[in-house]
PDB file of C-alpha atoms in Angstrom:
ATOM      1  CA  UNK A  15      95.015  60.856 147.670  1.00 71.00           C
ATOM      2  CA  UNK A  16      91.615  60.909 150.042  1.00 80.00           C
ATOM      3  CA  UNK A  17      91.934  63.060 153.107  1.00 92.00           C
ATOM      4  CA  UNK A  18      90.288  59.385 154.466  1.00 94.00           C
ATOM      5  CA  UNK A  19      92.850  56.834 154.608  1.00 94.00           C
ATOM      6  CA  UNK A  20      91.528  55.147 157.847  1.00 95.00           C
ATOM      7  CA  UNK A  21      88.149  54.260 157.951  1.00 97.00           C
ATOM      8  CA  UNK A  22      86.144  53.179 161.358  1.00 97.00           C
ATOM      9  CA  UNK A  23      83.364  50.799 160.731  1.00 96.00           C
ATOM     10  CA  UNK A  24      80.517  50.561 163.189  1.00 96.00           C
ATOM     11  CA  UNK A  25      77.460  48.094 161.936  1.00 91.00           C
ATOM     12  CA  UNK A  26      73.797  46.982 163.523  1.00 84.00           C
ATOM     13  CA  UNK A  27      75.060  43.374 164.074  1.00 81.00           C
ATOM     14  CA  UNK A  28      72.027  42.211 164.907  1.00 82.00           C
ATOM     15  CA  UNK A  29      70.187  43.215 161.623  1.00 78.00           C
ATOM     16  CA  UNK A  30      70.998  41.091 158.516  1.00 84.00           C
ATOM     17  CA  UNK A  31      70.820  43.188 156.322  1.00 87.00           C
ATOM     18  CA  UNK A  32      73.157  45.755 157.560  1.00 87.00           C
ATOM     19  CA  UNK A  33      76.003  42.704 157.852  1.00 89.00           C
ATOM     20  CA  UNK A  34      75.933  42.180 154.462  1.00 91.00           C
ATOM     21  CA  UNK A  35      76.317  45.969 153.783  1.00 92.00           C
ATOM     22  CA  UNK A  36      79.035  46.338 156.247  1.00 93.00           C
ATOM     23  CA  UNK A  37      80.602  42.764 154.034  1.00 92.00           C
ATOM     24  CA  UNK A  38      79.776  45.191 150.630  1.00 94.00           C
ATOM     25  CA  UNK A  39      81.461  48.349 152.264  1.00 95.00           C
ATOM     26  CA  UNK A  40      84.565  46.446 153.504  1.00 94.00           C
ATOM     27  CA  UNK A  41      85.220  44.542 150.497  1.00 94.00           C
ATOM     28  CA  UNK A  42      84.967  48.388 148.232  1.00 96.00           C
ATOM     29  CA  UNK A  43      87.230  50.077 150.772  1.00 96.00           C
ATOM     30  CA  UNK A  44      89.970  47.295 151.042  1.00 94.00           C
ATOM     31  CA  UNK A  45      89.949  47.028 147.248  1.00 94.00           C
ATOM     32  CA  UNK A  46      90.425  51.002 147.141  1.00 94.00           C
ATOM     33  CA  UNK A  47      93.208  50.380 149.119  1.00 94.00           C
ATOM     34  CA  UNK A  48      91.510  52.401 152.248  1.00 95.00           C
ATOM     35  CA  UNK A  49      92.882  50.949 155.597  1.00 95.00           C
ATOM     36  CA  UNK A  50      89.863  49.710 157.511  1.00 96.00           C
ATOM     37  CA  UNK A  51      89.276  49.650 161.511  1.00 96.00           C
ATOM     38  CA  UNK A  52      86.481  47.271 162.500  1.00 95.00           C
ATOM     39  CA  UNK A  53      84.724  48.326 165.981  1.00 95.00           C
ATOM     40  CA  UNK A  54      85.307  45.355 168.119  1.00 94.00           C
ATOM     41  CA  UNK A  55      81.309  44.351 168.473  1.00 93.00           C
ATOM     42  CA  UNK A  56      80.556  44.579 164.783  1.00 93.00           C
ATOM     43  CA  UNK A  57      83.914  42.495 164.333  1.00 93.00           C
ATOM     44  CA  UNK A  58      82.343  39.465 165.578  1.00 90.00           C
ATOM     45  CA  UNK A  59      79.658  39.647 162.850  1.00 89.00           C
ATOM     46  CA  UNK A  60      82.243  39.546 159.630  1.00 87.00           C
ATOM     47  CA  UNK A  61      83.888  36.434 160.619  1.00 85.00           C
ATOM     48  CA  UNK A  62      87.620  35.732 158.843  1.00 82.00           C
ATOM     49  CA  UNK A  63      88.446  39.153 157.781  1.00 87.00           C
ATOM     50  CA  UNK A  64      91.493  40.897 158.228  1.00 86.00           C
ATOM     51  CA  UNK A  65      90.984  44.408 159.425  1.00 91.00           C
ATOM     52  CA  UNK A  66      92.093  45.905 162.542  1.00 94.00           C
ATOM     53  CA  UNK A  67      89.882  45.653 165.464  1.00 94.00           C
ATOM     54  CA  UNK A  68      88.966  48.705 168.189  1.00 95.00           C
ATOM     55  CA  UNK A  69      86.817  49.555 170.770  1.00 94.00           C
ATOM     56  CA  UNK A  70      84.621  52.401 170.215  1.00 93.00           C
ATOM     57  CA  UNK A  71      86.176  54.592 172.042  1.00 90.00           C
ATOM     58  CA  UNK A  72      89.693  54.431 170.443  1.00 93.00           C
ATOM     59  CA  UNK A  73      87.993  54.675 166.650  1.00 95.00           C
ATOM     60  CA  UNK A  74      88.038  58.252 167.292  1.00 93.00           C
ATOM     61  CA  UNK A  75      92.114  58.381 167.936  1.00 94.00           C
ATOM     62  CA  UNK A  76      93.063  55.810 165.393  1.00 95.00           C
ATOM     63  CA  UNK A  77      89.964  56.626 162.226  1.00 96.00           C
ATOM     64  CA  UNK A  78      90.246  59.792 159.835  1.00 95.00           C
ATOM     65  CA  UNK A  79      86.227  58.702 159.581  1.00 97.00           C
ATOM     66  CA  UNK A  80      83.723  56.811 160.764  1.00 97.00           C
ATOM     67  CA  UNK A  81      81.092  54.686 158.791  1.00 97.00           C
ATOM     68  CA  UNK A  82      78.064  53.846 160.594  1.00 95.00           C
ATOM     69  CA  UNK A  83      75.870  50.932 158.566  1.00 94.00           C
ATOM     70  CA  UNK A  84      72.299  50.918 160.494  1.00 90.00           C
ATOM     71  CA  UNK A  85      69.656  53.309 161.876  1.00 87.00           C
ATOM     72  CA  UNK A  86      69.754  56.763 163.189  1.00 89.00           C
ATOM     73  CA  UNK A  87      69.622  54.730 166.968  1.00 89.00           C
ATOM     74  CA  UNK A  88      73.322  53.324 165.363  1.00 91.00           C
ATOM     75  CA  UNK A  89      74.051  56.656 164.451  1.00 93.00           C
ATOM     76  CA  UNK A  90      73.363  58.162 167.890  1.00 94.00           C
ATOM     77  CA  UNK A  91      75.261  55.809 169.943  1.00 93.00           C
ATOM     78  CA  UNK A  92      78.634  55.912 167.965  1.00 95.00           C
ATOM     79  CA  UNK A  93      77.745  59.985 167.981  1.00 95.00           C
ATOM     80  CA  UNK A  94      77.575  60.120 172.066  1.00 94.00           C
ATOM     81  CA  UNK A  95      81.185  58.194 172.605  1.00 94.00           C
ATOM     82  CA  UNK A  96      83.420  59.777 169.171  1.00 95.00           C
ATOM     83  CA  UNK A  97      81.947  63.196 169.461  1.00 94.00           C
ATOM     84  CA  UNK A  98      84.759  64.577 171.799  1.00 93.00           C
ATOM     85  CA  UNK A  99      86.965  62.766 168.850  1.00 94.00           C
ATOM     86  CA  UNK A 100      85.857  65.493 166.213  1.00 91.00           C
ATOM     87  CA  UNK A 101      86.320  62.721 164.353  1.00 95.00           C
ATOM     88  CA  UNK A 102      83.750  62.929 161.123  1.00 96.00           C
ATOM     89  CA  UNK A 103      80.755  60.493 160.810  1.00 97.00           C
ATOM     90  CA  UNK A 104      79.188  59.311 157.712  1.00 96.00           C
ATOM     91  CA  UNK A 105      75.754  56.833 157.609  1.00 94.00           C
ATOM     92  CA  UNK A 106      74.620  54.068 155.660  1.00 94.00           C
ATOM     93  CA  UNK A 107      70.515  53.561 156.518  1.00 89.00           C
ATOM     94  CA  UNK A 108      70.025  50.568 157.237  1.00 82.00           C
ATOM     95  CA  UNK A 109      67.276  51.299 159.751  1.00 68.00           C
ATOM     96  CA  UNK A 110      63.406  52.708 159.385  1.00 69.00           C
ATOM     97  CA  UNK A 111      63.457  56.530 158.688  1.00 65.00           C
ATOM     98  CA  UNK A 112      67.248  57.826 158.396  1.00 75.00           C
ATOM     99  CA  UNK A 113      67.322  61.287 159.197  1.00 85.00           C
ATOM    100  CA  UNK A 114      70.925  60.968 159.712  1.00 87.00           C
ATOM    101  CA  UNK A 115      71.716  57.664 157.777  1.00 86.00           C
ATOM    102  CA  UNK A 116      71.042  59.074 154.237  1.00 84.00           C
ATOM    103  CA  UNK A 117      72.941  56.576 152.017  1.00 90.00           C
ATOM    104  CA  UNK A 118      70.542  54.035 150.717  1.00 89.00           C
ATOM    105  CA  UNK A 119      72.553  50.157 150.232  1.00 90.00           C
ATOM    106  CA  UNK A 120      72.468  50.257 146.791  1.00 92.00           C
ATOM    107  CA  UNK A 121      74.502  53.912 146.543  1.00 92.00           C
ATOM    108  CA  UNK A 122      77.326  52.580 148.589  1.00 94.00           C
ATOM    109  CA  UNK A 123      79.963  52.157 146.172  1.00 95.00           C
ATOM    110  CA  UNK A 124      78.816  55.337 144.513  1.00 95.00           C
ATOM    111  CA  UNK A 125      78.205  57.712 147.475  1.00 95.00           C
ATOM    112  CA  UNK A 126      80.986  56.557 149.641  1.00 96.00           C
ATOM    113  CA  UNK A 127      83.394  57.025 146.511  1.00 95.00           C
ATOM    114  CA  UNK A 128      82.051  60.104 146.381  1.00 95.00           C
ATOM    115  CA  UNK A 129      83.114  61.130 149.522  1.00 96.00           C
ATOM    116  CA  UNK A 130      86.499  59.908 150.156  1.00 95.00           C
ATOM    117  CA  UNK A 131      87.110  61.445 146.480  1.00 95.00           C
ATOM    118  CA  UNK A 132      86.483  64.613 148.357  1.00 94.00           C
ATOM    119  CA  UNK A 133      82.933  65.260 147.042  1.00 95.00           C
ATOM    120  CA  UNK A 134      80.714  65.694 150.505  1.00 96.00           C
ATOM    121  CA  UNK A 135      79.055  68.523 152.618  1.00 95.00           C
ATOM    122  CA  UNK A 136      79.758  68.873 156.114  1.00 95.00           C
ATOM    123  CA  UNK A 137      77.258  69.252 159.206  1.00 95.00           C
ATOM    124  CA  UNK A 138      78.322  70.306 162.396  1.00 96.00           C
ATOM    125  CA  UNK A 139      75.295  69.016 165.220  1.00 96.00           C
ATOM    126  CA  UNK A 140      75.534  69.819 169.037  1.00 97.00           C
ATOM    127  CA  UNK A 141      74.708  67.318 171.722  1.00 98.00           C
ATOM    128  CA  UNK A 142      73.269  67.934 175.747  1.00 98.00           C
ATOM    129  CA  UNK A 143      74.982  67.277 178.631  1.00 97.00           C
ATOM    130  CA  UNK A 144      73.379  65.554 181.038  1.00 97.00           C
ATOM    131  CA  UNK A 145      73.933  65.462 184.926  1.00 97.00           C
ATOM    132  CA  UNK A 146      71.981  64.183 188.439  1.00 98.00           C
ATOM    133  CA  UNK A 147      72.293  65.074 191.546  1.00 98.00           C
ATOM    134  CA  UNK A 148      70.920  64.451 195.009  1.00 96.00           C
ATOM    135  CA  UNK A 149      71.819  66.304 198.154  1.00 94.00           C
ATOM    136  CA  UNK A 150      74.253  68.304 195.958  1.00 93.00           C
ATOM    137  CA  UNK A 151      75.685  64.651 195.143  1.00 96.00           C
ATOM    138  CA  UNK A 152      76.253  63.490 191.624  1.00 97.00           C
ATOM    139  CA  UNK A 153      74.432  60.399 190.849  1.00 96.00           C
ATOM    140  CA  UNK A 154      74.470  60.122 187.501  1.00 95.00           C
ATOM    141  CA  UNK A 155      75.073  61.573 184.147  1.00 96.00           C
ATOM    142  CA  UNK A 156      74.946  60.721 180.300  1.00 96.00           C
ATOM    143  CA  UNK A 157      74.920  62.807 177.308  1.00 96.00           C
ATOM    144  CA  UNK A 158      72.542  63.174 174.070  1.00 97.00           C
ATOM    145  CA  UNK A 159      72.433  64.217 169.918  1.00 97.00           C
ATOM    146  CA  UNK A 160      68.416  64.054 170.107  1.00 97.00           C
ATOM    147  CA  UNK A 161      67.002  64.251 173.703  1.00 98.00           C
ATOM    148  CA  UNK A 162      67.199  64.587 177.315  1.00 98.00           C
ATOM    149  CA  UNK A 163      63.668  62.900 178.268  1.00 97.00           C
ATOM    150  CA  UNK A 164      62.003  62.962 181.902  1.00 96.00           C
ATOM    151  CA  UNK A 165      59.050  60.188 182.077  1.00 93.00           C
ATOM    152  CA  UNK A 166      57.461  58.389 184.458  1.00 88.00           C
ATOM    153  CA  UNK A 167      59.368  54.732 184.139  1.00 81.00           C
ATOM    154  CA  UNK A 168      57.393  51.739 183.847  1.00 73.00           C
ATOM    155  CA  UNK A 169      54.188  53.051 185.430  1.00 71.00           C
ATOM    156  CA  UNK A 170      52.313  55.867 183.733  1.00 73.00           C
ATOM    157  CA  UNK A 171      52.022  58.281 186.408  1.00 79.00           C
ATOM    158  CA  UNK A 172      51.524  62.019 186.469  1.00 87.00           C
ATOM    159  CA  UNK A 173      55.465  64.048 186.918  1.00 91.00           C
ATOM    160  CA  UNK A 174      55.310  66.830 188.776  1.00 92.00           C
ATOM    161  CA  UNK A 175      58.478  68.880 188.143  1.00 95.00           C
ATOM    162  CA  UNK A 176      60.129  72.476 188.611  1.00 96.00           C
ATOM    163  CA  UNK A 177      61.984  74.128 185.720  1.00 97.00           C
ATOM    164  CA  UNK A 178      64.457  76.943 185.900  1.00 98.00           C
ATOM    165  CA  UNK A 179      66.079  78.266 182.118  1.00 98.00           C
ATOM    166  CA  UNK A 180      69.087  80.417 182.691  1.00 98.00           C
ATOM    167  CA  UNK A 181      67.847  80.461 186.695  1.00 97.00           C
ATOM    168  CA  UNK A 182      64.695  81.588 185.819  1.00 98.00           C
ATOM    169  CA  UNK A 183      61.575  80.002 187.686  1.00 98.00           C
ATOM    170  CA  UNK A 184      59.699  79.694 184.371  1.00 97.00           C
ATOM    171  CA  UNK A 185      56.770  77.145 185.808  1.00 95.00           C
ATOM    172  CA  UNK A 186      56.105  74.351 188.205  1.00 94.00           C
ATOM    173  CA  UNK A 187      54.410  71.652 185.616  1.00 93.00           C
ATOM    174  CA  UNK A 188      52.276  68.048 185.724  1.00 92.00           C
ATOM    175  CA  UNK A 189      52.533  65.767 183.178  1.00 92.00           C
ATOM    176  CA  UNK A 190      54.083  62.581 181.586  1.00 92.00           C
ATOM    177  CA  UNK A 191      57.381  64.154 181.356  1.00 93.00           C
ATOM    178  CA  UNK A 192      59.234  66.475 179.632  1.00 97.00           C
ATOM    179  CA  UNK A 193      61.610  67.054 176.672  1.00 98.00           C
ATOM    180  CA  UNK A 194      64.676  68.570 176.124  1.00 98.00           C
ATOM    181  CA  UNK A 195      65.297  68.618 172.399  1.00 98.00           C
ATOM    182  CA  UNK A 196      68.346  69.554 170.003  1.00 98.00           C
ATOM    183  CA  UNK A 197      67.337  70.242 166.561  1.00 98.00           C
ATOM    184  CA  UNK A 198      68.769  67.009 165.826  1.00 96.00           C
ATOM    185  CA  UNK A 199      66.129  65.334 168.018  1.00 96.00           C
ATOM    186  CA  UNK A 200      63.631  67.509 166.888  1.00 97.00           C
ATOM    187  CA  UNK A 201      61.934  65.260 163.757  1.00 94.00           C
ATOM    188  CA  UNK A 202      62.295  62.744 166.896  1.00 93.00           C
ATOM    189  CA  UNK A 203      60.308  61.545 169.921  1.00 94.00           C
ATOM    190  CA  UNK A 204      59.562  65.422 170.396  1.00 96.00           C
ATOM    191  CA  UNK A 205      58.043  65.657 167.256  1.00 95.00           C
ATOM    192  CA  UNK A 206      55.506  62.692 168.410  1.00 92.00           C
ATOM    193  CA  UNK A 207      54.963  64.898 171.424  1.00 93.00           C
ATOM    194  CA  UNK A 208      54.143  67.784 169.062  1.00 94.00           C
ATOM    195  CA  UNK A 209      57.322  69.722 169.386  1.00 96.00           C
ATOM    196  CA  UNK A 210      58.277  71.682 166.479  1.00 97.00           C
ATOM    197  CA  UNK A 211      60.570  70.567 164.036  1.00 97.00           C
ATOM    198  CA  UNK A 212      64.071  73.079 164.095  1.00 97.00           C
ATOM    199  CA  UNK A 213      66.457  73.021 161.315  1.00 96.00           C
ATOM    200  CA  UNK A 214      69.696  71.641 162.623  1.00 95.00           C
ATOM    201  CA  UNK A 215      71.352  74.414 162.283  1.00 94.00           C
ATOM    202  CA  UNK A 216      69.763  76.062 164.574  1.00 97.00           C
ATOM    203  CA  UNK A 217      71.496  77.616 167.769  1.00 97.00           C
ATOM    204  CA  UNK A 218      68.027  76.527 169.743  1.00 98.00           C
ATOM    205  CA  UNK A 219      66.532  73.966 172.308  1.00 98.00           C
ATOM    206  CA  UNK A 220      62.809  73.109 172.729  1.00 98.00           C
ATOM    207  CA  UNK A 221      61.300  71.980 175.691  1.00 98.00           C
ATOM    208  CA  UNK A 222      58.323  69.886 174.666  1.00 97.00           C
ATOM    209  CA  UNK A 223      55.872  68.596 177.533  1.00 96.00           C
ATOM    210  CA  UNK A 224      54.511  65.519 177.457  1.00 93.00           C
ATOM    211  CA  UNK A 225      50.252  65.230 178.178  1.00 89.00           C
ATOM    212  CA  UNK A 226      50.262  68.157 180.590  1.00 90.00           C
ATOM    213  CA  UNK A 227      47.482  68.622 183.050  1.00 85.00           C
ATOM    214  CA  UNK A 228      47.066  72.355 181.652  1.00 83.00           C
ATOM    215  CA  UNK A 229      46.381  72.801 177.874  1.00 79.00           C
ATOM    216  CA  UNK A 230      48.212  75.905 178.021  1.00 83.00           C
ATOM    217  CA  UNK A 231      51.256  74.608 178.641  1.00 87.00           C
ATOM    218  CA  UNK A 232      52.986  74.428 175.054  1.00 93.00           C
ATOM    219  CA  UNK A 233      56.547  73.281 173.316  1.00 96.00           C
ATOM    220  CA  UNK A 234      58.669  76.707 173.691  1.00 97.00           C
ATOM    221  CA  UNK A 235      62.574  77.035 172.235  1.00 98.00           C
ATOM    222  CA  UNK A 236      65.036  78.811 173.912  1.00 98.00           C
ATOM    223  CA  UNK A 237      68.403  79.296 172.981  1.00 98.00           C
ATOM    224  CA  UNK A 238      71.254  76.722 172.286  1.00 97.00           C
ATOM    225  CA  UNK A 239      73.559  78.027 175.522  1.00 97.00           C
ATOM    226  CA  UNK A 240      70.882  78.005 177.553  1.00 98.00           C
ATOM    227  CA  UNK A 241      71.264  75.914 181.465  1.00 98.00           C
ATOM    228  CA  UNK A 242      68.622  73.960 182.400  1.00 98.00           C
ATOM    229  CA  UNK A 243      67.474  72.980 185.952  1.00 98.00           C
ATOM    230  CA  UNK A 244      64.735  70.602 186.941  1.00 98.00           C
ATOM    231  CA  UNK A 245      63.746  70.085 189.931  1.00 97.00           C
ATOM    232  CA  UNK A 246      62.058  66.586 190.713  1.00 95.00           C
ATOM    233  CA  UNK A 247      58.606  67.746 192.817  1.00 92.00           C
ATOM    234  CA  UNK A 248      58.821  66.124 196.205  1.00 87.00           C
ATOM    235  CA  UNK A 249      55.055  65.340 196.304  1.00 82.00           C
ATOM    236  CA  UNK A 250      55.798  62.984 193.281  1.00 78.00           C
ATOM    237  CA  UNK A 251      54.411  59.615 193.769  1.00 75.00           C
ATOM    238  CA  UNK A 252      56.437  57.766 190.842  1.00 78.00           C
ATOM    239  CA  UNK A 253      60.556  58.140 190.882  1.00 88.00           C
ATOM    240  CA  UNK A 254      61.010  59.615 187.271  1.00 92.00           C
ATOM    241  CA  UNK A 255      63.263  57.996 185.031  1.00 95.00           C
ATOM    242  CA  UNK A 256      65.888  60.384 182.785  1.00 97.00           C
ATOM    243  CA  UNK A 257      67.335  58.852 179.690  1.00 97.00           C
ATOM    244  CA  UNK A 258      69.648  60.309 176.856  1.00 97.00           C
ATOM    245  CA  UNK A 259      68.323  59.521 173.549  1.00 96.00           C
ATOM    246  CA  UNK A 260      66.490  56.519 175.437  1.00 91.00           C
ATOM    247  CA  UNK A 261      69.968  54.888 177.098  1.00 86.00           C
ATOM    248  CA  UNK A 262      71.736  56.325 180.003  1.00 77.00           C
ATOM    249  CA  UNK A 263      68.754  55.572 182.174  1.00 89.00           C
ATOM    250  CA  UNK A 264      68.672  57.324 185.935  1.00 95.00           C
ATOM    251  CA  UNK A 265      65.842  56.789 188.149  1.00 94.00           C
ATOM    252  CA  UNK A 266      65.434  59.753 190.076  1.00 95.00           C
ATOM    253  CA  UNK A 267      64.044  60.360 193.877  1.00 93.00           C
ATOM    254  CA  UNK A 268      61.948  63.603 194.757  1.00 92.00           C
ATOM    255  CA  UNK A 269      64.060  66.800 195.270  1.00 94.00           C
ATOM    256  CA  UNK A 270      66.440  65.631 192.868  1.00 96.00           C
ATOM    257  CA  UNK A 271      68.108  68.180 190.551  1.00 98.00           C
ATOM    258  CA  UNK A 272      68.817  67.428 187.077  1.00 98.00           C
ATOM    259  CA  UNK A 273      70.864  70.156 185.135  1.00 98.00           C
ATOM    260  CA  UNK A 274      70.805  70.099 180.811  1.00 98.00           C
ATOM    261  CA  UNK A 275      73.364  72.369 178.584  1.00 98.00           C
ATOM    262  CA  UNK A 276      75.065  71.966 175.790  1.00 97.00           C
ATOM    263  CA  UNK A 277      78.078  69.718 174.937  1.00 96.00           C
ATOM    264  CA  UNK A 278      81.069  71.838 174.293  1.00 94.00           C
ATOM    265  CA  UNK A 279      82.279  68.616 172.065  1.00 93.00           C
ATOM    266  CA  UNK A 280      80.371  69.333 168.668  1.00 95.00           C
ATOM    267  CA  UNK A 281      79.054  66.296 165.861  1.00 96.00           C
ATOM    268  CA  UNK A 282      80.803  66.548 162.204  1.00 96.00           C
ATOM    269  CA  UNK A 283      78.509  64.662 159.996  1.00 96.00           C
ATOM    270  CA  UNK A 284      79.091  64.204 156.714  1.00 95.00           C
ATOM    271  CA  UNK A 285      76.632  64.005 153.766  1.00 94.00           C
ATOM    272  CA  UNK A 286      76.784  62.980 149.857  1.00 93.00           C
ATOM    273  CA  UNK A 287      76.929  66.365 147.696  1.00 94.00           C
ATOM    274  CA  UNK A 288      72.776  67.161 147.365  1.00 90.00           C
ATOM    275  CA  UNK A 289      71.671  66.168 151.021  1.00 89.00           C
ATOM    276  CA  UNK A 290      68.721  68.763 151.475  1.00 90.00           C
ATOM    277  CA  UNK A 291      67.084  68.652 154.596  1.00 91.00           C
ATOM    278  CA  UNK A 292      63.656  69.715 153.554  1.00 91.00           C
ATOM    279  CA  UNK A 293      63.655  66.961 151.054  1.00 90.00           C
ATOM    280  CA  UNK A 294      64.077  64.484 153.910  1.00 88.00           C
ATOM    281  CA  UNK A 295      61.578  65.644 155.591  1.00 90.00           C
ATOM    282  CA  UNK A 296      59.002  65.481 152.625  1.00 90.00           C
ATOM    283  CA  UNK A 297      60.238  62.198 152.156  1.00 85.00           C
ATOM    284  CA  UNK A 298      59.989  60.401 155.795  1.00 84.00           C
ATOM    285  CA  UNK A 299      56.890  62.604 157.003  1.00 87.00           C
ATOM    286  CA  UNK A 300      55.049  62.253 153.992  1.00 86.00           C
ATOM    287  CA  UNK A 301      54.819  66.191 152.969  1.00 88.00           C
ATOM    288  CA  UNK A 302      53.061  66.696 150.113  1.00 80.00           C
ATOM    289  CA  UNK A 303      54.859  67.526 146.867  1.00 77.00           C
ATOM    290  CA  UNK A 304      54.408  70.589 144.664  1.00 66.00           C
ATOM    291  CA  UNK A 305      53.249  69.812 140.881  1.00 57.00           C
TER     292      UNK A 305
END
């Protein structure tokens, strides 16, 4: 018997295609004999069926795993509310790159059996927490697999910022923004912003500005446990906006203090037997192959 009896189901309703492999899923798992638990929003795309329905949240207490059918953005949402759970995600791509949806649509009865047959490697990812506050009051908060990103909101305006590691001064910066990176969210949006790319399991967190006034002013990576604090420059112009892997938005006021550390709640992700990161990464950046 599979270590998986109940299976969550979280789908991109809004993309066809991922319906009608959330339809293909359902109909392999209920003919397994697998007990399925649709999340309440992708419920309303599979119209007459006869699974249980759940919010997000309660996937995590009621699901032995959770399938996510859509794009790493799927992936990341469903990560941020069941990670406290501990409860085991596995993706179906049905988005554009898929560094962390690596089951094509046409593996899904294959790699899925695979899985709940007991046949799967297991990932463990950390996330950032994510806090606000102003006059030593808390204003907002939000949490993140990829990135905690600083930026200037709808107006591109230079960010002038303070930033303390560990409560070290380390430099008083201007520029579009900044980010705060897990390896996760390192093939990400701080890859665009020439951040290097860490292997996820890596104990490390970069800090990647965004066009800074000063060329010297480069990505560095710091340790996993280390505390962030970011001081919003009072002579700013622009209130910068903070968002967790772009949601979670907080506009921010000068002399605001935003703090950034590590999630004690860790991600389980599982992958088919033969994930390899480095082949991902050949195959959605386009590295060349050897002969």
């Amino acid at each position: 018997m599979s270590e998986f009896q109940n299976i969550g189901l979280i789908g991109r309703t809004e993309n066809n295609s991922a319906v009608l492999s959330l339809k293909r899923l359902m109909t392999f798992l209920e003919g397994k004999g697998f007990s399925v638990v649709l999340e309440k929003e992708t419920s309303l795309s599979v119209p007459n069926h006869k699974a249980r329905v759940s919010t997000r949240d309660k996937l995590g207490e009621l699901c032995d795993m959770v399938i996510v059918v859509g794009g790493d953005g799927s992936l990341l949402g469903a990560a941020r509310v069941l990670a406290k759970y501990n409860v085991p995600l596995l993706g179906i791509n049905r988005g554009r790159l898929g560094f962390l949806t690596d089951i094509t649509p046409d593996e899904i009865e294959q790699k899925v059996g695979e899985v709940l047959a007991g046949k799967y490697l297991v990932e463990s990812r950390f996330l950032l927490d994510m806090s606000v506050t102003r006059d030593g009051k808390l204003v907002g908060k939000g949490s993140a697999l990829n990135d905690v990103v600083i930026h200037p909101g709808e107006f591109i305006r230079m960010i002038e910022l303070d930033l303390y590691i560990d409560n070290q001064f380390v430099y008083t910066q201007r520029s579009d923004g900044l980010i705060i990176s897990t390896p996760t969210g390192s093939t990400a949006y701080a890859l665009s912003g020439g951040g290097p790319i860490m292997h996820p399991k890596l104990d490390a967190i970069s800090v990647v500005p965004l066009n800074p006034h000063t060329l010297s002013s480069r990505p560095i990576v710091v340790e996993g446990s280390s505390e962030f604090k970011i001081i919003i420059g009072r002579q700013n112009i622009a209130n910068p906006h903070v968002t967790c892997d772009g949601h979670d938005q907080i506009i921010t006021e000068p002399g605001n203090v935003i703090r950034i550390h590590k999630k004690p709640d860790r991600l389980t992700l599982i992958h088919p037997i033969g994930h390899n990161f480095y082949e991902i990464c050949r195959s959605k950046l386009n590295w060349q192959n050897g002969n």
